[in-house]
Short mmCIF file of C-alpha atoms and ligand atoms in Angstrom, two decimals:
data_model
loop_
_atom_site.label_atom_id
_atom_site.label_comp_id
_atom_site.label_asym_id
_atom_site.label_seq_id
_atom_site.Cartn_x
_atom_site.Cartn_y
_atom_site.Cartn_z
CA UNK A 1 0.00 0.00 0.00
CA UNK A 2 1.47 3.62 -0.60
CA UNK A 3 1.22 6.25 1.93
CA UNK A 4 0.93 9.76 0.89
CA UNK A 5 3.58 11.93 2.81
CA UNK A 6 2.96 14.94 1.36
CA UNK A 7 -0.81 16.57 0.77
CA UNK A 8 -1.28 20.26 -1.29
CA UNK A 9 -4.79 21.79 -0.74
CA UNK A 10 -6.32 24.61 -1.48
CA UNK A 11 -5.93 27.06 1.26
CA UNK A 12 -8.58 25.81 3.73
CA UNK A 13 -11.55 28.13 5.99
CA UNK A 14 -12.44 27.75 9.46
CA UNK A 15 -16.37 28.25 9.51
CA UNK A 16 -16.74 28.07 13.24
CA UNK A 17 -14.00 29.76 15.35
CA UNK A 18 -13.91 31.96 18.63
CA UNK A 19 -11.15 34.73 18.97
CA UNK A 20 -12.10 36.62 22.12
CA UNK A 21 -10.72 40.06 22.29
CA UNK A 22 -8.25 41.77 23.99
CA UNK A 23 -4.97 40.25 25.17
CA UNK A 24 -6.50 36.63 24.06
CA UNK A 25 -7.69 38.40 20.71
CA UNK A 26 -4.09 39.23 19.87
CA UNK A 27 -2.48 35.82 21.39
CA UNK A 28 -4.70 33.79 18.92
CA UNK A 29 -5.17 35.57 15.66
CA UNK A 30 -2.05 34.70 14.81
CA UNK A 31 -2.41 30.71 14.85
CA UNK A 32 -5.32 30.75 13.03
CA UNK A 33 -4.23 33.18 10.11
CA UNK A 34 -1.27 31.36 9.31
CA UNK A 35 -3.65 28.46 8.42
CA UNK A 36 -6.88 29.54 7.23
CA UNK A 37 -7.55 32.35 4.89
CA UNK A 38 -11.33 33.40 6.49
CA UNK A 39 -12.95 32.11 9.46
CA UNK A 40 -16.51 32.54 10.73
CA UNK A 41 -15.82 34.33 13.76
CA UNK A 42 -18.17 33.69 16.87
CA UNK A 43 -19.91 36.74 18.42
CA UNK A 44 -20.48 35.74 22.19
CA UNK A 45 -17.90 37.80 23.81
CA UNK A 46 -18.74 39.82 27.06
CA UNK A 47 -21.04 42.03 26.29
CA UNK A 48 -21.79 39.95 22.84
CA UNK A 49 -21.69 41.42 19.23
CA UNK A 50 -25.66 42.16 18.83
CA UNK A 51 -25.37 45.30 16.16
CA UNK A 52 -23.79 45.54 13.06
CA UNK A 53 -21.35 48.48 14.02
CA UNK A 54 -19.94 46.23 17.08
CA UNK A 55 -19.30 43.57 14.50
CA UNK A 56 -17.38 45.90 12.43
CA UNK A 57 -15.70 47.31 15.26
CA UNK A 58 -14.83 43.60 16.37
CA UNK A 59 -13.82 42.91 12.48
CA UNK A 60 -11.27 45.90 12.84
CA UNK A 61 -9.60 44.52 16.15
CA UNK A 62 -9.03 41.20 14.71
CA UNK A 63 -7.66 42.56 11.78
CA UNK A 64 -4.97 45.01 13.84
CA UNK A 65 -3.81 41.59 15.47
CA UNK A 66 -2.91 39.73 12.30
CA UNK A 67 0.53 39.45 11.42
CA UNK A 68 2.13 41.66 8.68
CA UNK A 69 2.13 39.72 5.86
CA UNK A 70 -0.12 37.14 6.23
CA UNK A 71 -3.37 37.56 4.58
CA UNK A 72 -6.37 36.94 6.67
CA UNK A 73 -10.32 37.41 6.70
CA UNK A 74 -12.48 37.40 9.46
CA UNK A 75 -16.19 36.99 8.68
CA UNK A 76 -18.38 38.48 11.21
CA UNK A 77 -21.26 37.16 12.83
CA UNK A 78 -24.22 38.67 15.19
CA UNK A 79 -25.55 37.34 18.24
CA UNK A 80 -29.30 36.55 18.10
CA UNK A 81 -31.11 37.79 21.16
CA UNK A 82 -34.67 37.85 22.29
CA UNK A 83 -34.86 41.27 21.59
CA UNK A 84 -32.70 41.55 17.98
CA UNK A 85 -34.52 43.81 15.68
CA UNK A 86 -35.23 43.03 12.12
CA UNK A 87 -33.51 46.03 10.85
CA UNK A 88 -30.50 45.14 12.15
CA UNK A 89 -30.54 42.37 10.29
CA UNK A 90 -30.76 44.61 6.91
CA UNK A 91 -28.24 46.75 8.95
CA UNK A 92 -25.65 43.50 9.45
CA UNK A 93 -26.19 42.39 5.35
CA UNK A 94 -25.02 45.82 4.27
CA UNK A 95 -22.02 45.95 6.76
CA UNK A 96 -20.67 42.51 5.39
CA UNK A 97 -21.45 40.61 8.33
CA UNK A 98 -22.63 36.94 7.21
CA UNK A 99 -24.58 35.22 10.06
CA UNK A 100 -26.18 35.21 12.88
CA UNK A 101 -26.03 32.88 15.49
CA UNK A 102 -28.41 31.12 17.77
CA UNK A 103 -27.18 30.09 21.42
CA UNK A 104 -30.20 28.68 23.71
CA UNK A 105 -29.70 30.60 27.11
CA UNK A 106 -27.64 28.97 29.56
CA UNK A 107 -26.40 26.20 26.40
CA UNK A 108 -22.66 27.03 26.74
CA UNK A 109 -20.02 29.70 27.62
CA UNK A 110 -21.41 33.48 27.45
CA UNK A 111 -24.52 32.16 26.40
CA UNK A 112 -26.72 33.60 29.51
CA UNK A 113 -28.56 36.48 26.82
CA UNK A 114 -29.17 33.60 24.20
CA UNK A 115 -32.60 32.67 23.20
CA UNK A 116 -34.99 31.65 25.69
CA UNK A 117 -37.51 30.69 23.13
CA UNK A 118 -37.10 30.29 19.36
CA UNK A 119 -40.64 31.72 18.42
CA UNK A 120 -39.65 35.25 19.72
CA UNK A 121 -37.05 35.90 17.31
CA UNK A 122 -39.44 35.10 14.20
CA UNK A 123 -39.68 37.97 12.59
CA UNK A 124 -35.71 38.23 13.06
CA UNK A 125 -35.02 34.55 11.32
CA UNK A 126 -37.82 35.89 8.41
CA UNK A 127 -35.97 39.07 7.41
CA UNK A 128 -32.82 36.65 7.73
CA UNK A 129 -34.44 34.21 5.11
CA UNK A 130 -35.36 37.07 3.15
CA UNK A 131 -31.56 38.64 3.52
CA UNK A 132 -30.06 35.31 2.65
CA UNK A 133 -28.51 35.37 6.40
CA UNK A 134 -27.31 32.22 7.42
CA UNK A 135 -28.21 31.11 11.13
CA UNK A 136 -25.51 28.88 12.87
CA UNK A 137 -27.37 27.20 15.24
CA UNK A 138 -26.03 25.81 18.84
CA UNK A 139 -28.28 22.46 18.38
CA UNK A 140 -28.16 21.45 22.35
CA UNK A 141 -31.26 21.91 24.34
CA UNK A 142 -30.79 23.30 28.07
CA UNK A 143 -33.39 21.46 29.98
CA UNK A 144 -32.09 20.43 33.28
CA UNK A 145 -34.04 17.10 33.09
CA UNK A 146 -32.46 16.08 29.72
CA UNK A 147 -29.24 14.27 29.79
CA UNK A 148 -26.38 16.30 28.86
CA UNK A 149 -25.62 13.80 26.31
CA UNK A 150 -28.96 13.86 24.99
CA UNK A 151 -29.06 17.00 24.37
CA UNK A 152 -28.26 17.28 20.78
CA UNK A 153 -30.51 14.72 19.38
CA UNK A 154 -33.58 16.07 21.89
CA UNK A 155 -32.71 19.73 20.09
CA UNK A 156 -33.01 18.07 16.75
CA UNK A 157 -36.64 16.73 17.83
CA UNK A 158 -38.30 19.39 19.93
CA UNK A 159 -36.40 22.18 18.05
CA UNK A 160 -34.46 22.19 14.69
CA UNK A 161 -37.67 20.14 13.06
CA UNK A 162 -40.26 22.87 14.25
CA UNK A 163 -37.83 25.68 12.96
CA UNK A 164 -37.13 23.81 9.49
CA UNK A 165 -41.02 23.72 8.87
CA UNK A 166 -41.68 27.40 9.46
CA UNK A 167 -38.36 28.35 7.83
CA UNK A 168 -37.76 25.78 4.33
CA UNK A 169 -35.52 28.25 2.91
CA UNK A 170 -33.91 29.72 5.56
CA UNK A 171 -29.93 29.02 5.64
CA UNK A 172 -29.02 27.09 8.62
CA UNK A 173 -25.70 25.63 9.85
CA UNK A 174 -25.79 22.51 12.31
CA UNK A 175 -22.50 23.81 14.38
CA UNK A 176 -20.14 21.50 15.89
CA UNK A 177 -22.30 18.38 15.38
CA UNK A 178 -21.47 15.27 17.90
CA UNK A 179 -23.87 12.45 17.27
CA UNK A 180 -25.10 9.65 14.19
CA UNK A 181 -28.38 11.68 14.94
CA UNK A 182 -27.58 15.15 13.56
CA UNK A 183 -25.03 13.72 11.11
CA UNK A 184 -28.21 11.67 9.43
CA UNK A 185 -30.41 14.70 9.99
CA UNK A 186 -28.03 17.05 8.06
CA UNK A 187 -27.44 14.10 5.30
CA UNK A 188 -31.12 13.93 4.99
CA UNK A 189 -32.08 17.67 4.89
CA UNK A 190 -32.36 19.99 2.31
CA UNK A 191 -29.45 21.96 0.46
CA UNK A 192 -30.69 25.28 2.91
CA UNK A 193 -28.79 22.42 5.89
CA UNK A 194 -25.19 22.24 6.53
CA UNK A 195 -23.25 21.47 9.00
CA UNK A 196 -19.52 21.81 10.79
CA UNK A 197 -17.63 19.44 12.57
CA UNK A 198 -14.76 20.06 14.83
CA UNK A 199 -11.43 18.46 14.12
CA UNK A 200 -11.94 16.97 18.31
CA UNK A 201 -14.81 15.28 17.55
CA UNK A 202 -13.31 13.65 14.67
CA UNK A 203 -10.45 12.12 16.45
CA UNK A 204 -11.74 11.39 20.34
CA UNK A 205 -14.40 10.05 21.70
CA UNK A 206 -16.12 10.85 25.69
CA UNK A 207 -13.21 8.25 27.10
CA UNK A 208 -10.88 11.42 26.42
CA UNK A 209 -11.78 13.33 29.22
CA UNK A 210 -11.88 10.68 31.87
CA UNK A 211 -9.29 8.41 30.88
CA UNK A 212 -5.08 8.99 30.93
CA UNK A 213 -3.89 7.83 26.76
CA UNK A 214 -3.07 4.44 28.28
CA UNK A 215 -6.16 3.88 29.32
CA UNK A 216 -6.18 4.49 33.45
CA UNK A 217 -8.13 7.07 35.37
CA UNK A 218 -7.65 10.74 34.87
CA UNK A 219 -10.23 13.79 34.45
CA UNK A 220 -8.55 15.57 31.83
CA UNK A 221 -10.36 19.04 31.71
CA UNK A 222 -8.79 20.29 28.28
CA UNK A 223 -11.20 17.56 25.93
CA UNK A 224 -14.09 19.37 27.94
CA UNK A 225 -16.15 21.05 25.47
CA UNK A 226 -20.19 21.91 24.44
CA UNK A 227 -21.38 19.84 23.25
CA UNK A 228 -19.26 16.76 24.96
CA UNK A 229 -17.34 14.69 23.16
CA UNK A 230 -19.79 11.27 22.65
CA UNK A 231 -19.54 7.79 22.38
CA UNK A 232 -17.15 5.76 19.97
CA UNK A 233 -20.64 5.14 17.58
CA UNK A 234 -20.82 8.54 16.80
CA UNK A 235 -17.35 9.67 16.23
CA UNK A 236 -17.17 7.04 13.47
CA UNK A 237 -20.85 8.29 12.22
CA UNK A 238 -18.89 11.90 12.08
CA UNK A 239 -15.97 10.60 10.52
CA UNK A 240 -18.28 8.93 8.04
CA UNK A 241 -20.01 11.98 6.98
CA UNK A 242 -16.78 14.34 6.79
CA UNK A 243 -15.13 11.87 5.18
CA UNK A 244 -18.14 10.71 2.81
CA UNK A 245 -17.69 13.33 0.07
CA UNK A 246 -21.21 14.90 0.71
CA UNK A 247 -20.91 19.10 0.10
CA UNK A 248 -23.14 19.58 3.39
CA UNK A 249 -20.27 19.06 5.72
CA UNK A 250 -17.49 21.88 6.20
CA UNK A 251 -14.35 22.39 8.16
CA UNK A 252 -15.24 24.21 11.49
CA UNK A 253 -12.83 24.12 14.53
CA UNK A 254 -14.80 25.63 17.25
CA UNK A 255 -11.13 26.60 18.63
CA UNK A 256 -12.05 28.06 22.09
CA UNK A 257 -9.25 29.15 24.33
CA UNK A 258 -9.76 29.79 27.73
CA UNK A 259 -7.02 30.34 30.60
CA UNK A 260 -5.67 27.29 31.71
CA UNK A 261 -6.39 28.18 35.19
CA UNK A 262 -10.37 28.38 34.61
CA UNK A 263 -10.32 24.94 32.76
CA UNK A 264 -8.43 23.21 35.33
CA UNK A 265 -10.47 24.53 37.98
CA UNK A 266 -13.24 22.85 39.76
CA UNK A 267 -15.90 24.57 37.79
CA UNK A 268 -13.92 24.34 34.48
CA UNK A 269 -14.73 26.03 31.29
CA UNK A 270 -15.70 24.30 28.59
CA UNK A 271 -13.72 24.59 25.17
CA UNK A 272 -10.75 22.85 23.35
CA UNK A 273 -8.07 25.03 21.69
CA UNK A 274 -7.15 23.22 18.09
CA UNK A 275 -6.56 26.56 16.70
CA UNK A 276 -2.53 26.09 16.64
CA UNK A 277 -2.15 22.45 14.50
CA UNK A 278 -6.20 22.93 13.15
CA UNK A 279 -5.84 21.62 9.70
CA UNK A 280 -2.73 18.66 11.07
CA UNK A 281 -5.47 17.47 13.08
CA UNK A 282 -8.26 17.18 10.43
CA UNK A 283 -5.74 15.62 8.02
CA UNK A 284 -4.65 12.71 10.84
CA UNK A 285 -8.70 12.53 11.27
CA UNK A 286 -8.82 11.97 7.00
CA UNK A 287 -5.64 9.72 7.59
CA UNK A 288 -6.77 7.20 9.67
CA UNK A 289 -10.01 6.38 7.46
CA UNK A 290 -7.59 6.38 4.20
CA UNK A 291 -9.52 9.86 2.77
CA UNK A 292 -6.87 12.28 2.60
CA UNK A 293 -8.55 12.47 -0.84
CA UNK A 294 -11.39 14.06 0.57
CA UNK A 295 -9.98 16.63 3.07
CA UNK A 296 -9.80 19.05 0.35
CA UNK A 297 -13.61 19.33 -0.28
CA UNK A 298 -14.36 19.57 3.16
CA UNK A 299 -11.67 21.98 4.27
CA UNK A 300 -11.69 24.30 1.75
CA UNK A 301 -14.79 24.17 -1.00
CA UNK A 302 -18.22 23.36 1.20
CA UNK A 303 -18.34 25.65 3.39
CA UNK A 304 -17.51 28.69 0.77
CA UNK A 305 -19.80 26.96 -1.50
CA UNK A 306 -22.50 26.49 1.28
CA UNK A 307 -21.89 30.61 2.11
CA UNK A 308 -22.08 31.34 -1.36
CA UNK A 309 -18.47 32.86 -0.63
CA UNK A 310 -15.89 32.58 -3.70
CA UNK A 311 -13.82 29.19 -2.95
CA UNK A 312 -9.37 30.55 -1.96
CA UNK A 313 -7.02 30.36 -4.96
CA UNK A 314 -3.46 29.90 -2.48
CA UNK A 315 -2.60 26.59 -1.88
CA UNK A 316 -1.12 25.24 1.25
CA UNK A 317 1.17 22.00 2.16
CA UNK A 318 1.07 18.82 4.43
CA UNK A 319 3.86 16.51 4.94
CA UNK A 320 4.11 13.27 7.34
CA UNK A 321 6.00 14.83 9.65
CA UNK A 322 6.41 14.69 13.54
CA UNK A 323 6.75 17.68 15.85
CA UNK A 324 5.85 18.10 19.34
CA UNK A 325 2.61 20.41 20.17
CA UNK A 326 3.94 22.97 22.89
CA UNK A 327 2.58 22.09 26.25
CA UNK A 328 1.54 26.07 27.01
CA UNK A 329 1.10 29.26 25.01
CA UNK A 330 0.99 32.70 26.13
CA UNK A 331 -2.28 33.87 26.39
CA UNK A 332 -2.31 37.71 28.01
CA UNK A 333 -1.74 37.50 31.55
CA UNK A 334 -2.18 33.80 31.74
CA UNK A 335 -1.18 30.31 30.01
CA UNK A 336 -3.11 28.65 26.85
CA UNK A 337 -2.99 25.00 26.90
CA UNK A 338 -4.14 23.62 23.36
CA UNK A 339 -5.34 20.49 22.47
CA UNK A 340 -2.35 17.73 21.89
CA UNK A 341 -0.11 19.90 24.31
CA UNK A 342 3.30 17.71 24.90
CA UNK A 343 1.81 15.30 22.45
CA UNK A 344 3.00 14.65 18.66
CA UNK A 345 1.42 15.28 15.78
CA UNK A 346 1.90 12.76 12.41
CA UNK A 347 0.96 15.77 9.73
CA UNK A 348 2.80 19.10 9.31
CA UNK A 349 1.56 22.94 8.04
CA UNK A 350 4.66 23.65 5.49
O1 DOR B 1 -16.91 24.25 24.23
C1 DOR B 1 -17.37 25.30 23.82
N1 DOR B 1 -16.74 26.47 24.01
N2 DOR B 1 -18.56 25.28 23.21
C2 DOR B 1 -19.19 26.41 22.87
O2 DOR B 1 -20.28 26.32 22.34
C3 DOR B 1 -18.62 27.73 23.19
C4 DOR B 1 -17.16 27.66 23.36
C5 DOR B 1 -16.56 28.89 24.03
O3 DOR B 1 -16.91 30.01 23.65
O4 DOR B 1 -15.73 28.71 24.91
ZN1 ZN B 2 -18.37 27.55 19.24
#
C-alpha cells in the first residue's frame, strides 16, 4: 500500500472559530491566520456582538492583530437575542457581516442572553431568510431534566424540526455536530442544511476526558467542550459523513481558548483550543479512514460553496512529519494550553 507523505490543498476556511478580544484576541489571531484564509468568527464575547457596528468594530480589532504579511479574513457574525430587531438584520447584510447565530440561554459559555424561546425571534429569522442570512445554530437543548448527552438529538426533535417547517428556505448551519443523529439529519435535509464538525470530535471520543492515553483514570479538563465529546458510535458516524464526500459538511474548529487556570479549575470552562495544529489534526482525522482524498472538499470548498463565498485560490502543504505540540502558550496575563499539548502530531503545516 502507498502512503501519501505529502498533501497540497487549497488554502482551507475555518467556519466556526472563537477569537475573544483583547490580550487573548491578539495571542490567537495569529495561529489561526497562518492556516486559514477566512474564518466565521463567533460573536459571544462579554457584552456579545448584537449590532452591526460592534461587528465591524470587532472585524477591525481582529484585523490590527494579524501578522504583517499574512493575509487573513475574518467573517463576522451577530448574536441573536430575544430582543434583535429586524432592521438590524438589513443593517448587518449591508455591513458585510454573514450570520447570525443562535445560542439557547444557559447552552454554553457566554450564552446567559441567548434565546430563551425560538418563536420570539421570528420575525428576526424571516428578514434573515429574506436577507439570505445564514443562522448557525447551537443544536443542544438546556433542559435540566435532559441528559447532557442527549441534548443534541432532543434539540433536533423538539427544536431544529419545528424551525425547518416554518423556515424551508432559511440558511441554517448545524455547528459542531457530535452524534449519528444530527449527522443523518443534516445528510437527509435539504441543500438550505449544513453542518460543521470540529477536528476533536473527529479524532476522540467521551473516554478522552476521563481516561489517561493508556487507558487508566484521569479527568482531563482540556477535551471538555459543548457539546461533549460522545460515544465511539458517533465519532465514526462523524468521521463517516466528513469523510463521505457529501458538500453539506465543512471544516469548522470551534477553537475556544480559555485560561488554563479556569479549565483546570473545579468549575472548568468548557472549550478545546485546536486553533494552533487545526488543519494537522483534520488531516490525521482523514488519515486514519484512508480519505486524505477528501480533506480538500471539506476543508476548503463546502463551506464557501455552502456561504455562497468565492472558494481561496493559495494553496497550502502537508507533509508526514512529527513535531511536538507545545505544552503552554501565552495567552495575556495567563497560560493557553491547546489540544495535543506535549503530544506529537503525524501531519505538518509547510
Ligand atoms: O466548548 C465550547 N466552548 N462550546 C461552545 O459552544 C462555546 C465555546 C466557548 O466560547 O468557549
Ligand atoms: Zn463555538
Amino acid at each position: 500500500m502507498n502512503t501519501i507523505d505529502s498533501l497540497t490543498l487549497t488554502r482551507p476556511d475555518d467556519w466556526h472559530l472563537h477569537l475573544r478580544d483583547g490580550a487573548a484576541l491578539s495571542a490567537v489571531v495569529p495561529h489561526t491566520a497562518r492556516q486559514f484564509a477566512r474564518a466565521i468568527v463567533m460573536p459571544n464575547l462579554k457584552p456579545p456582538v448584537t449590532t452591526a457596528a460592534q461587528a465591524v468594530a470587532y472585524r477591525e480589532r481582529i484585523l490590527a492583530a494579524v501578522p504583517a504579511g499574512l493575509a487573513f479574513e475574518p467573517l463576522m457574525t451577530l448574536y441573536l437575542t430575544d430582543v434583535l430587531a429586524p432592521d438590524e438584520i438589513v443593517r448587518a447584510k449591508t455591513a458585510g457581516v454573514v450570520a447570525v447565530k443562535l445560542y439557547p440561554a444557559g447552552a454554553t459559555t457566554n450564552s446567559d442572553a441567548g434565546v430563551t424561546d425560538v418563536r420570539k425571534t421570528y420575525p428576526t429569522l424571516e428578514a434573515m431568510q429574506r436577507a439570505g442570512l445564514p443562522l448557525l445554530v447551537h443544536g443542544e437543548v438546556t433542559d435540566p431534566a435532559i441528559d447532557l448527552f442527549d441534548r443534541e438529538k432532543v434539540f433536533i426533535d423538539t427544536q431544529l424540526i419545528p424551525l425547518r417547517r416554518d423556515f424551508p428556505e432559511l440558511k441554517i448551519v448545524f455547528e459542531h455536530i457530535t452524534t449519528r443523529e444530527a449527522a443523518q439529519y443534516v445528510n437527509e435535509a435539504s441543500a438550505f442544511t449544513g453542518a460543521t464538525i470540529t477536528a476533536h470530535h473527529l479524532l476522540y471520543n467521551r473516554n478522552a476526558i476521563f481516561l489517561a492515553a493508556g487507558g487508566g483514570a484521569a479527568l482531563r479538563p482540556h477535551y471538555y467542550c459543548l457539546p461533549v465529546l460522545k460515544r465511539e458510535e458517533h465519532r465514526r458516524a462523524l468521521v463517516d459523513a466528513a469523510t463521505s464526500g457529501s458538500t453539506k459538511f465543512f471544516l469548522g474548529t470551534d477553537s475556544a481558548p480559555h485560561p488554563a487556570q479556569l479549565k483546570e479549575h473545579a468549575s472548568g470552562c468548557a472549550g478545546c483550543y485546536t486553533a494552533l495544529s487545526a488543519i494537522e489534526l483534520y488531516a490525521e482525522a482523514f488519515d486514519a479512514v484512508g480519505a486524505l482524498d477528501k480533506l480538500e472538499g471539506f476543508a476548503s470548498f463546502h463551506g464557501a460553496d455552502f456561504y455562497g463565498l468565492p472558494r481561496n485560490t493559495g494553496r497550502v502543504t502537508l507533509r508526514r512529519e512529527p513535531w511536538l505540540v507545545p505544552e503552554t502558550l501565552p495567552f495575556g496575563d495567563a497560560q493557553l494550553k491547546p489540544l495535543r499539548g506535549g503530544e506529537s502530531m503525524q501531519w505538518r503545516l509547510a
